[in-house]
Amino acid sequence: MNQAPANRVDRFVAPAEREIWRILADVPDPEIPVLSVVELGIIRHVRLADDGRVTVGVSPTYTGCPATEVIARSIETRLEAEGYEHPKVESVLSPPWTSDWLTESGRAKLKEYGIAPPAHSVSHPKHLFREPKVACPRCSSMQTSKVSEFASTPCKALYRCASCLEPFEYFKCI
Amino acid sequence: MSASAATVLSASTDLRFRYAVHLGDTSLILAQRLGEWVGHAPALEEDLALANIALDLLGQARYLLSYAGEIEGKGRTEDDLAFLRDPSDFTNLALVEQPNVDFGHTIVRQFLIDAWQLELFECLQGSSEPRLAELAAKALKETRYHYRFSSGWMVRLGDGTEESHKRVQDGLDSLWKFTSEFFAPGAVDEEAAAAGLGPDPASLRAAWAANVEQVLTEATLKKPADVSYRWFGKRNQHSEHLSHLLAEMQFMQRTYPGVQW
């Protein structure tokens, strides 16, 4: 179910729009800059009209995520710099973004960066009723415990590793 | 309902506007209250948690008030609706404007409203208005997370020390009377239900009560007796607290009209 947009790009996207996907793959998320907006899974569609106008559909991770507007601006600025005139970002709410939209490369980069990626899929029927087993992104130990449901951004929770004793952030399953 | 067939089939623009404002106001005012905790919560983690929940609620409010302004068609934006209306124009549930008092009260207020929003958003996904259904699906996921936080704290505090138990029980005793409004007929949400825009408020009660009672039992808290309610925020009848809250929230726009960040 978690089809990585990066793979879709080459197989299913028209060449002109493919170029726009490539540019977007280089636009970082402002709060987790190792991830591109494509890897975060928030780009829903790219449309190139006959008159050359670009529309990008972006789905917010959380309804109140303060980064949403920064992301929209950085996409527009970047596309303008690449020669697209008056690019437009539109908000797409349905279907809602979930952590399942993170791409495989996005998950690997999160771990590398020191943030534990989501431990399971939210489509699991019991996902809200069990505590996820989260591996420490530094030492891979499973001896970890949750410190807080919430952390520095809406999308993360705070954890602690009992093996290497380091605190770390966990990208929540939602 | 004695509504005519025409109103049942299509919700008027005016009704959609008022219903979105009612839902948006409830999220907005609670977000503002939770925001008051920033820098003051008992621990950094809880400070972050309350601020994060406030952000989600603010996101809901922005979406709902933008939508309301759009369908109203008079050029009002989310900011106009949030910052330039008087207390008597607000239709939030009276519970959410109640002061924070202490962490115990704040958790009780959050828990009671989270449990209500769980049922509300679950049902609102079936709204005849796609924009509301869309928001409900998004907000439901966030609300589940809020509920896990607030119900977890209810149990930790209720079944905690003598002092923590006393504080949440006090909070529960003073806030319980505001919950009957959630399910009371005679306001915009009942009209919205008749038009297929949202759930019948009374229909949310059974699931809400079952959830709440289960958590109260686990938290060793006593459910207060129901009182015949007096508060009716969704009919624009507010406690004095809303005026004070808005005075602070609207200060900048009222003092420097049109100011931008």
Short mmCIF file of N, CA, C and O in Angstrom, two decimals, chain A residues 71-147:
data_model
loop_
_atom_site.label_atom_id
_atom_site.label_comp_id
_atom_site.label_asym_id
_atom_site.label_seq_id
_atom_site.Cartn_x
_atom_site.Cartn_y
_atom_site.Cartn_z
N ILE A 71 6.28 25.21 3.68
CA ILE A 71 6.46 24.21 2.61
C ILE A 71 5.87 24.73 1.31
O ILE A 71 6.50 24.66 0.25
N ALA A 72 4.67 25.27 1.38
CA ALA A 72 4.02 25.78 0.16
C ALA A 72 4.89 26.86 -0.48
O ALA A 72 5.12 26.86 -1.69
N ARG A 73 5.40 27.76 0.36
CA ARG A 73 6.23 28.84 -0.18
C ARG A 73 7.53 28.31 -0.78
O ARG A 73 7.97 28.76 -1.83
N SER A 74 8.14 27.32 -0.09
CA SER A 74 9.42 26.86 -0.63
C SER A 74 9.24 26.08 -1.93
O SER A 74 10.10 26.11 -2.81
N ILE A 75 8.10 25.41 -2.08
CA ILE A 75 7.82 24.73 -3.36
C ILE A 75 7.64 25.77 -4.47
O ILE A 75 8.22 25.66 -5.55
N GLU A 76 6.86 26.80 -4.16
CA GLU A 76 6.62 27.82 -5.18
C GLU A 76 7.92 28.55 -5.57
O GLU A 76 8.20 28.74 -6.76
N THR A 77 8.70 28.91 -4.56
CA THR A 77 9.96 29.62 -4.82
C THR A 77 10.88 28.76 -5.68
O THR A 77 11.49 29.23 -6.65
N ARG A 78 10.96 27.48 -5.33
CA ARG A 78 11.86 26.59 -6.04
C ARG A 78 11.44 26.40 -7.50
O ARG A 78 12.26 26.45 -8.42
N LEU A 79 10.12 26.22 -7.70
CA LEU A 79 9.65 26.02 -9.07
C LEU A 79 9.85 27.29 -9.91
O LEU A 79 10.18 27.23 -11.09
N GLU A 80 9.66 28.45 -9.26
CA GLU A 80 9.89 29.72 -9.98
C GLU A 80 11.35 29.83 -10.39
O GLU A 80 11.67 30.23 -11.51
N ALA A 81 12.23 29.43 -9.46
CA ALA A 81 13.66 29.50 -9.76
C ALA A 81 14.03 28.59 -10.92
O ALA A 81 14.99 28.83 -11.64
N GLU A 82 13.22 27.53 -11.09
CA GLU A 82 13.49 26.58 -12.18
C GLU A 82 12.79 27.01 -13.47
O GLU A 82 12.77 26.26 -14.45
N GLY A 83 12.17 28.17 -13.44
CA GLY A 83 11.60 28.71 -14.67
C GLY A 83 10.11 28.50 -14.88
O GLY A 83 9.58 28.81 -15.94
N TYR A 84 9.43 27.94 -13.88
CA TYR A 84 7.98 27.77 -14.01
C TYR A 84 7.32 29.04 -13.49
O TYR A 84 7.59 29.48 -12.37
N GLU A 85 6.42 29.62 -14.31
CA GLU A 85 5.81 30.88 -13.88
C GLU A 85 4.55 30.67 -13.06
O GLU A 85 3.71 29.84 -13.40
N HIS A 86 4.43 31.43 -12.00
CA HIS A 86 3.27 31.40 -11.11
C HIS A 86 2.81 30.00 -10.71
O HIS A 86 1.65 29.63 -10.90
N PRO A 87 3.71 29.19 -10.16
CA PRO A 87 3.28 27.87 -9.71
C PRO A 87 2.32 28.02 -8.53
O PRO A 87 2.41 28.99 -7.77
N LYS A 88 1.40 27.08 -8.41
CA LYS A 88 0.38 27.19 -7.36
C LYS A 88 0.38 25.92 -6.51
O LYS A 88 0.42 24.82 -7.04
N VAL A 89 0.33 26.10 -5.21
CA VAL A 89 0.22 24.95 -4.31
C VAL A 89 -1.20 24.90 -3.77
O VAL A 89 -1.73 25.90 -3.30
N GLU A 90 -1.85 23.74 -3.91
CA GLU A 90 -3.20 23.63 -3.33
C GLU A 90 -3.20 22.55 -2.26
O GLU A 90 -2.44 21.58 -2.32
N SER A 91 -4.04 22.76 -1.26
CA SER A 91 -4.09 21.83 -0.14
C SER A 91 -5.05 20.68 -0.44
O SER A 91 -6.15 20.90 -0.94
N VAL A 92 -4.60 19.47 -0.19
CA VAL A 92 -5.44 18.29 -0.43
C VAL A 92 -5.63 17.57 0.89
O VAL A 92 -4.67 17.10 1.51
N LEU A 93 -6.86 17.49 1.36
CA LEU A 93 -7.10 16.90 2.68
C LEU A 93 -7.50 15.43 2.61
O LEU A 93 -7.32 14.68 3.55
N SER A 94 -8.07 15.05 1.48
CA SER A 94 -8.62 13.71 1.39
C SER A 94 -7.95 12.91 0.30
O SER A 94 -7.80 13.41 -0.82
N PRO A 95 -7.54 11.66 0.53
CA PRO A 95 -7.56 11.00 1.84
C PRO A 95 -6.48 11.60 2.74
O PRO A 95 -5.47 12.09 2.23
N PRO A 96 -6.72 11.58 4.05
CA PRO A 96 -5.76 12.22 4.94
C PRO A 96 -4.38 11.58 4.87
O PRO A 96 -4.25 10.39 4.64
N TRP A 97 -3.37 12.41 5.08
CA TRP A 97 -2.00 11.90 5.15
C TRP A 97 -1.87 10.99 6.37
O TRP A 97 -2.47 11.25 7.41
N THR A 98 -1.12 9.91 6.22
CA THR A 98 -0.78 9.08 7.38
C THR A 98 0.72 8.82 7.29
O THR A 98 1.34 9.06 6.25
N SER A 99 1.29 8.30 8.38
CA SER A 99 2.72 8.03 8.35
C SER A 99 3.05 6.92 7.35
O SER A 99 4.21 6.73 6.98
N ASP A 100 2.04 6.18 6.88
CA ASP A 100 2.29 5.16 5.85
C ASP A 100 2.75 5.78 4.52
O ASP A 100 3.28 5.07 3.66
N TRP A 101 2.54 7.10 4.36
CA TRP A 101 2.93 7.75 3.11
C TRP A 101 4.43 8.02 3.04
O TRP A 101 4.94 8.40 1.99
N LEU A 102 5.13 7.88 4.15
CA LEU A 102 6.59 8.06 4.13
C LEU A 102 7.19 7.02 3.19
O LEU A 102 6.85 5.85 3.27
N THR A 103 8.12 7.45 2.35
CA THR A 103 8.71 6.48 1.42
C THR A 103 9.79 5.66 2.13
O THR A 103 10.25 6.02 3.22
N GLU A 104 10.20 4.58 1.48
CA GLU A 104 11.24 3.73 2.05
C GLU A 104 12.53 4.53 2.25
O GLU A 104 13.17 4.43 3.29
N SER A 105 12.91 5.32 1.24
CA SER A 105 14.15 6.09 1.39
C SER A 105 13.99 7.12 2.49
O SER A 105 14.93 7.42 3.22
N GLY A 106 12.76 7.64 2.63
CA GLY A 106 12.51 8.60 3.71
C GLY A 106 12.72 7.96 5.07
O GLY A 106 13.31 8.56 5.98
N ARG A 107 12.25 6.72 5.21
CA ARG A 107 12.41 6.01 6.49
C ARG A 107 13.88 5.79 6.82
O ARG A 107 14.33 5.97 7.95
N ALA A 108 14.64 5.40 5.80
CA ALA A 108 16.07 5.14 6.00
C ALA A 108 16.79 6.43 6.41
O ALA A 108 17.62 6.45 7.32
N LYS A 109 16.41 7.55 5.77
CA LYS A 109 17.07 8.82 6.08
C LYS A 109 16.71 9.30 7.50
O LYS A 109 17.55 9.90 8.18
N LEU A 110 15.48 9.06 7.90
CA LEU A 110 15.07 9.44 9.26
C LEU A 110 15.96 8.75 10.28
O LEU A 110 16.47 9.37 11.21
N LYS A 111 16.14 7.44 10.09
CA LYS A 111 16.93 6.64 11.03
C LYS A 111 18.36 7.15 11.08
O LYS A 111 18.94 7.36 12.14
N GLU A 112 18.91 7.39 9.90
CA GLU A 112 20.26 7.93 9.76
C GLU A 112 20.41 9.26 10.51
O GLU A 112 21.43 9.55 11.13
N TYR A 113 19.35 10.05 10.49
CA TYR A 113 19.33 11.39 11.07
C TYR A 113 19.14 11.33 12.59
O TYR A 113 19.29 12.33 13.29
N GLY A 114 18.78 10.14 13.11
CA GLY A 114 18.59 10.01 14.55
C GLY A 114 17.14 10.03 14.99
O GLY A 114 16.85 10.14 16.17
N ILE A 115 16.22 9.92 14.03
CA ILE A 115 14.79 9.87 14.38
C ILE A 115 14.29 8.47 14.03
O ILE A 115 14.47 8.00 12.90
N ALA A 116 13.71 7.78 15.01
CA ALA A 116 13.20 6.44 14.73
C ALA A 116 12.00 6.53 13.79
O ALA A 116 11.06 7.26 14.07
N PRO A 117 12.00 5.79 12.68
CA PRO A 117 10.86 5.84 11.76
C PRO A 117 9.65 5.11 12.35
O PRO A 117 9.78 4.35 13.31
N PRO A 118 8.44 5.36 11.81
CA PRO A 118 7.22 4.70 12.32
C PRO A 118 7.42 3.19 12.40
O PRO A 118 7.94 2.58 11.47
N ALA A 119 6.97 2.59 13.52
CA ALA A 119 7.27 1.17 13.75
C ALA A 119 6.32 0.22 13.03
O ALA A 119 6.63 -0.94 12.84
N HIS A 120 5.16 0.70 12.66
CA HIS A 120 4.24 -0.19 11.94
C HIS A 120 3.27 0.62 11.11
O HIS A 120 3.27 1.85 11.16
N SER A 121 2.44 -0.07 10.37
CA SER A 121 1.49 0.60 9.49
C SER A 121 0.24 1.00 10.27
O SER A 121 -0.23 0.26 11.13
N VAL A 122 -0.29 2.17 9.96
CA VAL A 122 -1.51 2.59 10.66
C VAL A 122 -2.73 1.82 10.17
O VAL A 122 -3.80 1.91 10.76
N SER A 123 -2.57 1.06 9.09
CA SER A 123 -3.72 0.29 8.63
C SER A 123 -3.89 -0.98 9.46
O SER A 123 -4.87 -1.70 9.32
N HIS A 124 -2.94 -1.22 10.36
CA HIS A 124 -3.12 -2.36 11.26
C HIS A 124 -4.32 -2.07 12.17
O HIS A 124 -4.40 -1.01 12.78
N PRO A 125 -5.27 -3.01 12.26
CA PRO A 125 -6.51 -2.70 12.99
C PRO A 125 -6.30 -2.34 14.45
O PRO A 125 -7.11 -1.62 15.03
N LYS A 126 -5.24 -2.79 15.05
CA LYS A 126 -5.08 -2.52 16.47
C LYS A 126 -4.02 -1.46 16.75
O LYS A 126 -3.54 -1.35 17.87
N HIS A 127 -3.68 -0.68 15.72
CA HIS A 127 -2.47 0.12 15.88
C HIS A 127 -2.54 1.13 17.01
O HIS A 127 -1.53 1.50 17.56
N LEU A 128 -3.75 1.57 17.38
CA LEU A 128 -3.82 2.57 18.46
C LEU A 128 -3.87 1.95 19.85
O LEU A 128 -3.78 2.62 20.85
N PHE A 129 -4.02 0.65 19.88
CA PHE A 129 -4.24 0.02 21.18
C PHE A 129 -3.02 -0.73 21.69
O PHE A 129 -3.06 -1.41 22.68
N ARG A 130 -1.94 -0.61 20.97
CA ARG A 130 -0.74 -1.27 21.48
C ARG A 130 0.41 -0.28 21.39
O ARG A 130 0.46 0.58 20.52
N GLU A 131 1.32 -0.43 22.32
CA GLU A 131 2.51 0.41 22.29
C GLU A 131 3.45 -0.15 21.23
O GLU A 131 3.74 -1.34 21.23
N PRO A 132 3.92 0.69 20.33
CA PRO A 132 4.84 0.18 19.31
C PRO A 132 6.18 -0.21 19.92
O PRO A 132 6.60 0.36 20.93
N LYS A 133 6.82 -1.22 19.34
CA LYS A 133 8.19 -1.57 19.75
C LYS A 133 9.12 -0.73 18.89
O LYS A 133 9.22 -0.94 17.68
N VAL A 134 9.76 0.22 19.52
CA VAL A 134 10.57 1.17 18.77
C VAL A 134 12.05 0.88 18.97
O VAL A 134 12.51 0.77 20.11
N ALA A 135 12.78 0.75 17.87
CA ALA A 135 14.22 0.50 17.97
C ALA A 135 14.97 1.83 18.07
O ALA A 135 14.63 2.79 17.41
N CYS A 136 15.98 1.87 18.92
CA CYS A 136 16.81 3.07 19.05
C CYS A 136 17.50 3.34 17.72
O CYS A 136 18.14 2.45 17.16
N PRO A 137 17.37 4.58 17.18
CA PRO A 137 17.99 4.84 15.88
C PRO A 137 19.52 4.85 15.95
O PRO A 137 20.18 4.75 14.92
N ARG A 138 20.09 4.94 17.15
CA ARG A 138 21.56 4.98 17.26
C ARG A 138 22.16 3.59 17.41
O ARG A 138 23.06 3.21 16.70
N CYS A 139 21.62 2.81 18.41
CA CYS A 139 22.26 1.52 18.69
C CYS A 139 21.36 0.34 18.34
O CYS A 139 21.73 -0.81 18.58
N SER A 140 20.18 0.62 17.78
CA SER A 140 19.23 -0.42 17.36
C SER A 140 18.68 -1.27 18.49
O SER A 140 18.00 -2.26 18.25
N SER A 141 18.97 -0.91 19.74
CA SER A 141 18.42 -1.66 20.86
C SER A 141 16.90 -1.53 20.90
O SER A 141 16.34 -0.50 20.53
N MET A 142 16.23 -2.62 21.34
CA MET A 142 14.78 -2.54 21.50
C MET A 142 14.41 -2.15 22.94
O MET A 142 13.23 -2.07 23.28
N GLN A 143 15.43 -1.96 23.78
CA GLN A 143 15.16 -1.59 25.18
C GLN A 143 14.91 -0.09 25.25
O GLN A 143 15.73 0.68 25.75
N THR A 144 13.77 0.33 24.74
CA THR A 144 13.47 1.75 24.72
C THR A 144 12.14 2.01 25.43
O THR A 144 11.32 1.10 25.55
N SER A 145 11.95 3.24 25.91
CA SER A 145 10.66 3.55 26.52
C SER A 145 10.22 4.95 26.14
O SER A 145 11.04 5.83 25.87
N LYS A 146 8.92 5.14 26.14
CA LYS A 146 8.34 6.42 25.75
C LYS A 146 8.44 7.40 26.90
O LYS A 146 8.11 7.07 28.04
N VAL A 147 8.91 8.61 26.63
CA VAL A 147 8.97 9.65 27.64
C VAL A 147 7.73 10.53 27.53
O VAL A 147 7.14 10.95 28.51
#
